[in-house]
mmCIF file of C-alpha atoms in Angstrom:
data_model
loop_
_atom_site.group_PDB
_atom_site.id
_atom_site.type_symbol
_atom_site.label_atom_id
_atom_site.label_comp_id
_atom_site.label_asym_id
_atom_site.label_seq_id
_atom_site.Cartn_x
_atom_site.Cartn_y
_atom_site.Cartn_z
ATOM 1 C CA MET A 1 -22.589 4.261 -15.299
ATOM 2 C CA GLU A 2 -19.377 2.268 -14.792
ATOM 3 C CA SER A 3 -17.254 5.390 -15.115
ATOM 4 C CA THR A 4 -19.355 7.514 -12.735
ATOM 5 C CA ALA A 5 -18.748 7.205 -8.972
ATOM 6 C CA ASN A 6 -19.973 3.966 -7.363
ATOM 7 C CA TYR A 7 -23.368 3.652 -9.054
ATOM 8 C CA TRP A 8 -22.300 0.406 -10.722
ATOM 9 C CA LYS A 9 -21.689 -1.499 -7.474
ATOM 10 C CA PRO A 10 -25.341 -2.265 -6.509
ATOM 11 C CA ILE A 11 -26.043 -3.502 -10.041
ATOM 12 C CA PHE A 12 -22.848 -5.543 -10.034
ATOM 13 C CA ASN A 13 -23.898 -7.230 -6.782
ATOM 14 C CA VAL A 14 -27.243 -8.228 -8.293
ATOM 15 C CA LEU A 15 -25.802 -9.383 -11.618
ATOM 16 C CA GLU A 16 -23.038 -11.343 -9.919
ATOM 17 C CA CYS A 17 -25.541 -13.437 -8.001
ATOM 18 C CA ALA A 18 -27.791 -13.839 -11.054
ATOM 19 C CA GLY A 19 -24.941 -14.596 -13.430
ATOM 20 C CA ARG A 20 -23.840 -17.688 -11.534
ATOM 21 C CA SER A 21 -27.188 -19.406 -12.030
ATOM 22 C CA SER A 22 -28.166 -18.041 -15.457
ATOM 23 C CA ARG A 23 -28.592 -20.332 -18.478
ATOM 24 C CA SER A 24 -28.380 -19.507 -22.144
ATOM 25 C CA ALA A 25 -31.805 -19.508 -23.781
ATOM 26 C CA ARG A 26 -33.003 -18.578 -27.243
ATOM 27 C CA GLY A 27 -34.268 -15.008 -27.358
ATOM 28 C CA GLN A 28 -32.795 -14.108 -23.958
ATOM 29 C CA CYS A 29 -29.692 -12.095 -23.155
ATOM 30 C CA SER A 30 -26.882 -13.960 -21.383
ATOM 31 C CA ALA A 31 -24.386 -11.864 -19.477
ATOM 32 C CA LEU A 32 -21.933 -14.782 -19.442
ATOM 33 C CA GLU A 33 -22.007 -15.160 -23.232
ATOM 34 C CA ASP A 34 -21.676 -11.400 -23.691
ATOM 35 C CA GLY A 35 -18.669 -11.418 -21.381
ATOM 36 C CA ALA A 36 -17.086 -14.297 -23.313
ATOM 37 C CA ARG A 37 -17.616 -12.538 -26.638
ATOM 38 C CA THR A 38 -16.171 -9.301 -25.239
ATOM 39 C CA LYS A 39 -13.173 -11.182 -23.925
ATOM 40 C CA ASP A 40 -12.591 -12.875 -27.294
ATOM 41 C CA ARG A 41 -12.829 -9.559 -29.142
ATOM 42 C CA SER A 42 -10.409 -7.943 -26.704
ATOM 43 C CA GLN A 43 -7.925 -10.776 -27.152
ATOM 44 C CA ARG A 44 -8.164 -10.595 -30.942
ATOM 45 C CA ARG A 45 -7.717 -6.834 -31.049
ATOM 46 C CA ARG A 46 -4.912 -6.744 -28.455
ATOM 47 C CA MET A 47 -5.738 -3.082 -27.956
ATOM 48 C CA ASP A 48 -3.458 -2.135 -25.060
ATOM 49 C CA ARG A 49 -1.255 -5.103 -24.279
ATOM 50 C CA ARG A 50 -0.089 -8.280 -25.810
ATOM 51 C CA PHE A 51 -1.420 -10.150 -22.800
ATOM 52 C CA ALA A 52 -4.321 -7.869 -21.834
ATOM 53 C CA THR A 53 -7.243 -9.835 -20.369
ATOM 54 C CA ILE A 54 -10.049 -8.858 -18.039
ATOM 55 C CA TRP A 55 -10.208 -10.936 -14.854
ATOM 56 C CA ALA A 56 -12.942 -10.834 -12.251
ATOM 57 C CA PRO A 57 -11.640 -10.486 -8.663
ATOM 58 C CA GLN A 58 -12.329 -13.198 -6.131
ATOM 59 C CA PRO A 59 -15.553 -12.342 -4.225
ATOM 60 C CA GLN A 60 -14.244 -13.636 -0.888
ATOM 61 C CA PHE A 61 -11.738 -10.763 -0.798
ATOM 62 C CA TYR A 62 -14.349 -8.000 -1.168
ATOM 63 C CA PRO A 63 -14.788 -7.521 2.632
ATOM 64 C CA SER A 64 -11.035 -7.048 3.146
ATOM 65 C CA ARG A 65 -10.524 -4.915 0.022
ATOM 66 C CA THR A 66 -12.814 -2.107 1.172
ATOM 67 C CA PRO A 67 -11.042 -1.422 4.522
ATOM 68 C CA THR A 68 -7.568 -1.550 2.950
ATOM 69 C CA ARG A 69 -8.300 0.854 0.107
ATOM 70 C CA GLY A 70 -7.833 4.561 0.708
ATOM 71 C CA THR A 71 -9.495 7.434 -1.121
ATOM 72 C CA ARG A 72 -9.291 11.199 -0.807
ATOM 73 C CA THR A 73 -12.986 11.526 -0.005
ATOM 74 C CA ASP A 74 -13.464 8.526 2.294
ATOM 75 C CA PRO A 75 -11.549 8.755 5.608
ATOM 76 C CA VAL A 76 -12.483 5.236 6.738
ATOM 77 C CA PRO A 77 -10.065 2.936 4.838
ATOM 78 C CA HIS A 78 -6.778 1.916 6.394
ATOM 79 C CA GLU A 79 -4.502 3.746 3.958
ATOM 80 C CA SER A 80 -6.381 7.025 4.435
ATOM 81 C CA ARG A 81 -5.983 6.773 8.201
ATOM 82 C CA LEU A 82 -2.253 6.131 7.862
ATOM 83 C CA SER A 83 -1.858 9.101 5.514
ATOM 84 C CA GLU A 84 -3.800 11.352 7.883
ATOM 85 C CA ARG A 85 -1.621 10.204 10.784
ATOM 86 C CA THR A 86 1.506 11.136 8.821
ATOM 87 C CA ARG A 87 0.069 14.576 8.066
ATOM 88 C CA LEU A 88 -0.726 15.141 11.744
ATOM 89 C CA ILE A 89 2.794 14.155 12.780
ATOM 90 C CA ASN A 90 4.201 16.623 10.231
ATOM 91 C CA ARG A 91 1.978 19.378 11.667
ATOM 92 C CA LEU A 92 3.132 18.461 15.170
ATOM 93 C CA GLN A 93 6.743 18.669 14.035
ATOM 94 C CA LYS A 94 6.076 22.134 12.594
ATOM 95 C CA THR A 95 4.584 23.313 15.893
ATOM 96 C CA LEU A 96 7.562 21.916 17.820
ATOM 97 C CA GLU A 97 9.971 23.795 15.550
ATOM 98 C CA GLU A 98 8.067 27.040 16.148
ATOM 99 C CA ALA A 99 8.570 26.529 19.894
ATOM 100 C CA ASN A 100 12.347 25.895 19.452
ATOM 101 C CA ILE A 101 11.906 22.204 20.331
ATOM 102 C CA LYS A 102 14.526 20.446 18.174
ATOM 103 C CA LEU A 103 13.484 16.981 19.301
ATOM 104 C CA ALA A 104 13.497 15.543 15.765
ATOM 105 C CA SER A 105 17.173 16.465 15.404
ATOM 106 C CA VAL A 106 18.046 13.928 18.115
ATOM 107 C CA ALA A 107 15.182 11.427 18.230
ATOM 108 C CA SER A 108 14.500 9.444 15.065
ATOM 109 C CA ASP A 109 10.810 9.148 15.964
ATOM 110 C CA VAL A 110 8.995 12.041 17.616
ATOM 111 C CA MET A 111 6.157 9.637 18.460
ATOM 112 C CA GLY A 112 8.385 7.149 20.254
ATOM 113 C CA ARG A 113 7.990 6.371 23.953
ATOM 114 C CA SER A 114 10.867 8.603 25.063
ATOM 115 C CA ALA A 115 9.723 11.547 22.938
ATOM 116 C CA ARG A 116 6.106 11.168 24.089
ATOM 117 C CA ASP A 117 7.187 11.195 27.752
ATOM 118 C CA MET A 118 9.170 14.382 27.182
ATOM 119 C CA LEU A 119 6.272 16.077 25.380
ATOM 120 C CA ALA A 120 3.890 15.068 28.181
ATOM 121 C CA ALA A 121 6.252 16.552 30.759
ATOM 122 C CA LEU A 122 6.506 19.766 28.741
ATOM 123 C CA LEU A 123 2.716 20.078 28.609
ATOM 124 C CA ALA A 124 2.605 19.445 32.372
ATOM 125 C CA GLY A 125 4.806 22.497 32.964
ATOM 126 C CA GLU A 126 8.306 20.993 33.258
ATOM 127 C CA ALA A 127 10.831 23.343 31.623
ATOM 128 C CA ASP A 128 14.225 22.109 32.921
ATOM 129 C CA PRO A 129 16.087 20.577 29.924
ATOM 130 C CA SER A 130 18.185 18.225 32.090
ATOM 131 C CA VAL A 131 15.074 16.834 33.810
ATOM 132 C CA LEU A 132 13.380 16.319 30.450
ATOM 133 C CA ALA A 133 16.492 14.601 29.051
ATOM 134 C CA GLU A 134 16.464 12.110 31.942
ATOM 135 C CA LEU A 135 13.128 10.783 30.642
ATOM 136 C CA ALA A 136 14.956 9.107 27.745
ATOM 137 C CA ARG A 137 14.786 5.326 27.536
ATOM 138 C CA GLY A 138 17.003 2.626 26.059
ATOM 139 C CA ARG A 139 19.553 3.785 23.516
ATOM 140 C CA MET A 140 18.220 7.332 23.752
ATOM 141 C CA ARG A 141 19.910 7.695 27.139
ATOM 142 C CA THR A 142 23.274 7.949 25.409
ATOM 143 C CA LYS A 143 22.033 11.188 23.795
ATOM 144 C CA ARG A 144 20.996 12.979 26.996
ATOM 145 C CA GLU A 145 23.394 15.870 26.461
ATOM 146 C CA LEU A 146 22.049 16.462 22.943
ATOM 147 C CA LEU A 147 18.498 16.131 24.226
ATOM 148 C CA ALA A 148 19.150 18.776 26.868
ATOM 149 C CA GLN A 149 20.308 21.168 24.141
ATOM 150 C CA ALA A 150 17.322 20.298 21.909
ATOM 151 C CA LEU A 151 14.844 20.926 24.742
ATOM 152 C CA CYS A 152 15.857 24.494 25.603
ATOM 153 C CA VAL A 153 12.402 25.632 24.579
ATOM 154 C CA GLN A 154 10.459 28.843 24.185
ATOM 155 C CA LEU A 155 7.069 27.282 24.885
ATOM 156 C CA LYS A 156 4.073 29.620 24.899
ATOM 157 C CA PRO A 157 0.456 28.873 25.919
ATOM 158 C CA HIS A 158 -0.816 28.627 22.354
ATOM 159 C CA HIS A 159 1.985 26.151 21.561
ATOM 160 C CA CYS A 160 0.890 23.957 24.472
ATOM 161 C CA PHE A 161 -2.694 24.037 23.240
ATOM 162 C CA LEU A 162 -1.748 23.079 19.677
ATOM 163 C CA ILE A 163 0.628 20.307 20.749
ATOM 164 C CA GLY A 164 -1.984 18.857 23.114
ATOM 165 C CA GLU A 165 -4.680 18.883 20.406
ATOM 166 C CA GLN A 166 -2.397 17.301 17.829
ATOM 167 C CA LEU A 167 -1.306 14.548 20.211
ATOM 168 C CA THR A 168 -4.955 13.834 21.047
ATOM 169 C CA ASP A 169 -5.830 13.551 17.345
ATOM 170 C CA ILE A 170 -2.883 11.217 16.725
ATOM 171 C CA ASP A 171 -3.925 8.990 19.633
ATOM 172 C CA MET A 172 -7.482 8.792 18.271
ATOM 173 C CA LEU A 173 -6.140 7.805 14.856
ATOM 174 C CA ASP A 174 -3.904 5.167 16.444
ATOM 175 C CA GLU A 175 -6.967 3.601 18.069
ATOM 176 C CA ALA A 176 -8.891 3.702 14.765
ATOM 177 C CA ILE A 177 -5.965 2.130 12.891
ATOM 178 C CA GLU A 178 -5.755 -0.631 15.495
ATOM 179 C CA ARG A 179 -9.470 -1.391 15.047
ATOM 180 C CA LEU A 180 -9.024 -1.516 11.274
ATOM 181 C CA ASN A 181 -6.006 -3.795 11.654
ATOM 182 C CA THR A 182 -8.111 -6.168 13.734
ATOM 183 C CA GLU A 183 -10.963 -6.104 11.212
ATOM 184 C CA ILE A 184 -8.676 -6.743 8.224
ATOM 185 C CA ALA A 185 -6.844 -9.535 10.054
ATOM 186 C CA GLU A 186 -10.174 -11.184 10.876
ATOM 187 C CA HIS A 187 -11.269 -11.151 7.216
ATOM 188 C CA LEU A 188 -7.899 -12.514 6.049
ATOM 189 C CA ARG A 189 -7.522 -15.116 8.806
ATOM 190 C CA PRO A 190 -8.090 -18.051 6.365
ATOM 191 C CA TYR A 191 -5.166 -16.726 4.286
ATOM 192 C CA GLU A 192 -2.641 -16.289 7.088
ATOM 193 C CA HIS A 193 -0.377 -18.844 5.398
ATOM 194 C CA GLN A 194 -0.189 -16.771 2.183
ATOM 195 C CA ILE A 195 0.444 -13.574 4.156
ATOM 196 C CA GLN A 196 3.393 -15.203 5.909
ATOM 197 C CA ARG A 197 4.751 -16.347 2.542
ATOM 198 C CA LEU A 198 4.502 -12.855 1.060
ATOM 199 C CA SER A 199 6.165 -11.336 4.139
ATOM 200 C CA THR A 200 9.387 -13.178 3.246
ATOM 201 C CA ILE A 201 9.855 -10.913 0.195
ATOM 202 C CA PRO A 202 12.198 -7.914 0.764
ATOM 203 C CA GLY A 203 10.195 -4.720 1.164
ATOM 204 C CA ILE A 204 6.885 -6.465 1.935
ATOM 205 C CA LYS A 205 5.607 -6.728 5.482
ATOM 206 C CA ARG A 206 2.205 -7.668 6.842
ATOM 207 C CA ARG A 207 0.328 -4.475 5.918
ATOM 208 C CA LEU A 208 1.478 -4.500 2.303
ATOM 209 C CA ALA A 209 0.928 -8.266 2.092
ATOM 210 C CA GLU A 210 -2.686 -7.762 3.191
ATOM 211 C CA ILE A 211 -3.254 -5.043 0.577
ATOM 212 C CA ILE A 212 -1.707 -7.107 -2.226
ATOM 213 C CA LEU A 213 -3.644 -10.232 -1.281
ATOM 214 C CA ALA A 214 -6.902 -8.269 -1.076
ATOM 215 C CA GLU A 215 -6.327 -6.855 -4.575
ATOM 216 C CA ILE A 216 -5.133 -9.900 -6.544
ATOM 217 C CA GLY A 217 -6.543 -12.755 -4.449
ATOM 218 C CA SER A 218 -4.809 -16.005 -3.588
ATOM 219 C CA ASP A 219 -5.770 -18.124 -6.624
ATOM 220 C CA MET A 220 -3.149 -17.568 -9.309
ATOM 221 C CA SER A 221 -4.653 -20.225 -11.594
ATOM 222 C CA ARG A 222 -6.875 -17.461 -13.011
ATOM 223 C CA PHE A 223 -3.750 -16.004 -14.662
ATOM 224 C CA PRO A 224 -1.967 -18.232 -17.217
ATOM 225 C CA ASP A 225 1.394 -16.780 -16.214
ATOM 226 C CA ALA A 226 3.019 -13.860 -14.432
ATOM 227 C CA ARG A 227 2.875 -11.694 -17.574
ATOM 228 C CA HIS A 228 -0.918 -11.826 -17.579
ATOM 229 C CA LEU A 229 -0.997 -10.736 -13.925
ATOM 230 C CA ALA A 230 1.415 -7.853 -14.610
ATOM 231 C CA SER A 231 -0.665 -6.755 -17.596
ATOM 232 C CA TRP A 232 -3.897 -6.895 -15.597
ATOM 233 C CA ALA A 233 -2.277 -4.858 -12.811
ATOM 234 C CA GLY A 234 -0.982 -2.250 -15.288
ATOM 235 C CA ILE A 235 2.553 -2.535 -13.977
ATOM 236 C CA CYS A 236 4.277 -3.930 -17.097
ATOM 237 C CA PRO A 237 6.030 -1.971 -19.886
ATOM 238 C CA GLY A 238 3.909 -0.374 -22.582
ATOM 239 C CA ASN A 239 3.478 -1.915 -26.018
ATOM 240 C CA ASN A 240 4.420 0.671 -28.648
ATOM 241 C CA GLU A 241 6.134 -0.833 -31.669
ATOM 242 C CA SER A 242 6.447 0.706 -35.128
ATOM 243 C CA GLY A 243 8.427 -0.639 -38.062
ATOM 244 C CA GLY A 244 9.932 -3.376 -35.928
ATOM 245 C CA LYS A 245 11.307 -0.845 -33.443
ATOM 246 C CA ARG A 246 10.129 -0.670 -29.857
ATOM 247 C CA LEU A 247 9.351 2.868 -28.718
ATOM 248 C CA ASN A 248 8.855 4.322 -25.262
ATOM 249 C CA ALA A 249 5.356 3.724 -23.930
ATOM 250 C CA LYS A 250 3.618 4.400 -20.650
ATOM 251 C CA THR A 251 2.238 1.649 -18.464
ATOM 252 C CA ARG A 252 -1.484 1.088 -18.874
ATOM 253 C CA LYS A 253 -4.027 1.979 -16.204
ATOM 254 C CA GLY A 254 -4.540 -0.685 -13.574
ATOM 255 C CA SER A 255 -5.460 -0.937 -9.922
ATOM 256 C CA PRO A 256 -4.172 2.268 -8.260
ATOM 257 C CA TRP A 257 -4.192 0.579 -4.836
ATOM 258 C CA LEU A 258 -2.101 -2.347 -6.035
ATOM 259 C CA ARG A 259 0.308 -0.050 -7.857
ATOM 260 C CA SER A 260 0.698 2.126 -4.750
ATOM 261 C CA ALA A 261 1.448 -0.931 -2.593
ATOM 262 C CA LEU A 262 4.002 -2.285 -5.091
ATOM 263 C CA VAL A 263 5.754 1.101 -5.383
ATOM 264 C CA GLU A 264 5.914 1.396 -1.588
ATOM 265 C CA ALA A 265 7.344 -2.121 -1.385
ATOM 266 C CA ALA A 266 9.836 -1.278 -4.143
ATOM 267 C CA HIS A 267 11.088 1.776 -2.240
ATOM 268 C CA ALA A 268 11.737 -0.443 0.784
ATOM 269 C CA ALA A 269 13.277 -3.274 -1.257
ATOM 270 C CA ILE A 270 15.852 -1.099 -3.017
ATOM 271 C CA HIS A 271 17.278 -0.118 0.371
ATOM 272 C CA SER A 272 17.815 -3.721 1.439
ATOM 273 C CA LYS A 273 21.486 -4.644 1.421
ATOM 274 C CA ASP A 274 22.969 -7.408 -0.726
ATOM 275 C CA SER A 275 19.694 -8.233 -2.487
ATOM 276 C CA TYR A 276 18.836 -8.866 -6.123
ATOM 277 C CA LEU A 277 16.160 -6.158 -6.111
ATOM 278 C CA SER A 278 18.606 -3.542 -4.868
ATOM 279 C CA ALA A 279 21.167 -4.554 -7.494
ATOM 280 C CA GLN A 280 18.512 -4.421 -10.220
ATOM 281 C CA TYR A 281 17.518 -0.912 -9.168
ATOM 282 C CA GLN A 282 21.123 0.302 -9.183
ATOM 283 C CA ARG A 283 21.548 -1.144 -12.667
ATOM 284 C CA LEU A 284 18.399 0.494 -14.073
ATOM 285 C CA VAL A 285 18.449 3.870 -12.329
ATOM 286 C CA VAL A 286 21.566 4.976 -14.229
ATOM 287 C CA ARG A 287 19.955 4.816 -17.667
ATOM 288 C CA ARG A 288 16.220 4.908 -16.913
ATOM 289 C CA GLY A 289 15.906 7.278 -13.961
ATOM 290 C CA GLY A 290 14.564 6.762 -10.462
ATOM 291 C CA LYS A 291 10.832 6.639 -11.214
ATOM 292 C CA LYS A 292 11.018 4.154 -14.078
ATOM 293 C CA ALA A 293 13.482 2.010 -12.159
ATOM 294 C CA THR A 294 11.093 1.929 -9.173
ATOM 295 C CA ILE A 295 8.208 0.807 -11.405
ATOM 296 C CA ALA A 296 10.481 -1.902 -12.818
ATOM 297 C CA ILE A 297 11.191 -3.143 -9.298
ATOM 298 C CA GLY A 298 7.429 -3.159 -8.629
ATOM 299 C CA HIS A 299 6.985 -5.292 -11.752
ATOM 300 C CA THR A 300 9.646 -7.709 -10.524
ATOM 301 C CA LEU A 301 7.965 -7.887 -7.120
ATOM 302 C CA LEU A 302 4.629 -8.757 -8.746
ATOM 303 C CA VAL A 303 6.277 -11.575 -10.712
ATOM 304 C CA ILE A 304 7.814 -12.874 -7.481
ATOM 305 C CA ILE A 305 4.414 -12.660 -5.761
ATOM 306 C CA TYR A 306 2.814 -14.676 -8.567
ATOM 307 C CA HIS A 307 5.332 -17.516 -8.215
ATOM 308 C CA ILE A 308 5.193 -17.541 -4.416
ATOM 309 C CA LEU A 309 1.391 -17.816 -4.391
ATOM 310 C CA SER A 310 1.210 -20.321 -7.240
ATOM 311 C CA GLU A 311 4.047 -22.548 -5.994
ATOM 312 C CA ASP A 312 3.369 -22.044 -2.256
ATOM 313 C CA GLU A 313 6.999 -21.428 -1.332
ATOM 314 C CA ASP A 314 8.910 -18.802 0.617
ATOM 315 C CA TYR A 315 11.039 -16.248 -1.197
ATOM 316 C CA GLU A 316 14.657 -17.270 -1.751
ATOM 317 C CA GLU A 317 17.265 -14.823 -2.991
#
């Protein structure tokens, strides 16, 4: 039942409430004792990891974990909405290219204020490239000549229809994402201090800090050290030793949502200038390759997160 869809969740909710008040009695089954025996057996066997231990998540983070998680079948969570928004923007870019609108060649963000004003004017019937280029704002105004060349369009009625529909869908997703942001922030309001601490780490901003906090919780006393947390998350190196020689081994399965957040943070951290994480990546990528080096940076980030939450201090290079 545990490995099949979500059928285990209703039973888990009932057993969680009952387990807190249960007492061991002769002739009766105790879920707490069974869990302790299972934990002891797992520690003795050391099946997957030297520090493999099963930890129960903190219940107060359940309400914020559900909105932040994204799945392929459930369009509600925050990550699914962000992924869908990216796909819609890519489709919009494809439609613009078909209509000879080379806006992305000049503007770094086709959903920015200047680009949206130009697209709105195009849909309203404006076809003069110089007039459209004058709608640029801020630093984009220095690129008006390039914009005029990029906006010499061959716009047809079906292009206008598709662009209008795609912009409407993106706006609806923006409103949904804003509502989810508000809901997640409300659930994590008591942990605003920890979110601000995590946001000081290179590559981690508020959204990733919320996901990480929802997955691992704020109480690091449940993990004896950072190695236990990395093992639980499935982000540490594999344990494959034979004849005293360490062999290549894959990382074990862990939380896919936490791993995704750490990998995304690692990609951002390795592009930060003059940082330890960037230097570590450059050192590892030569002999281990890009993917393994990125996972290693994610592991380092998780160790940093453990110390920041347990010691209640900002990140210092």
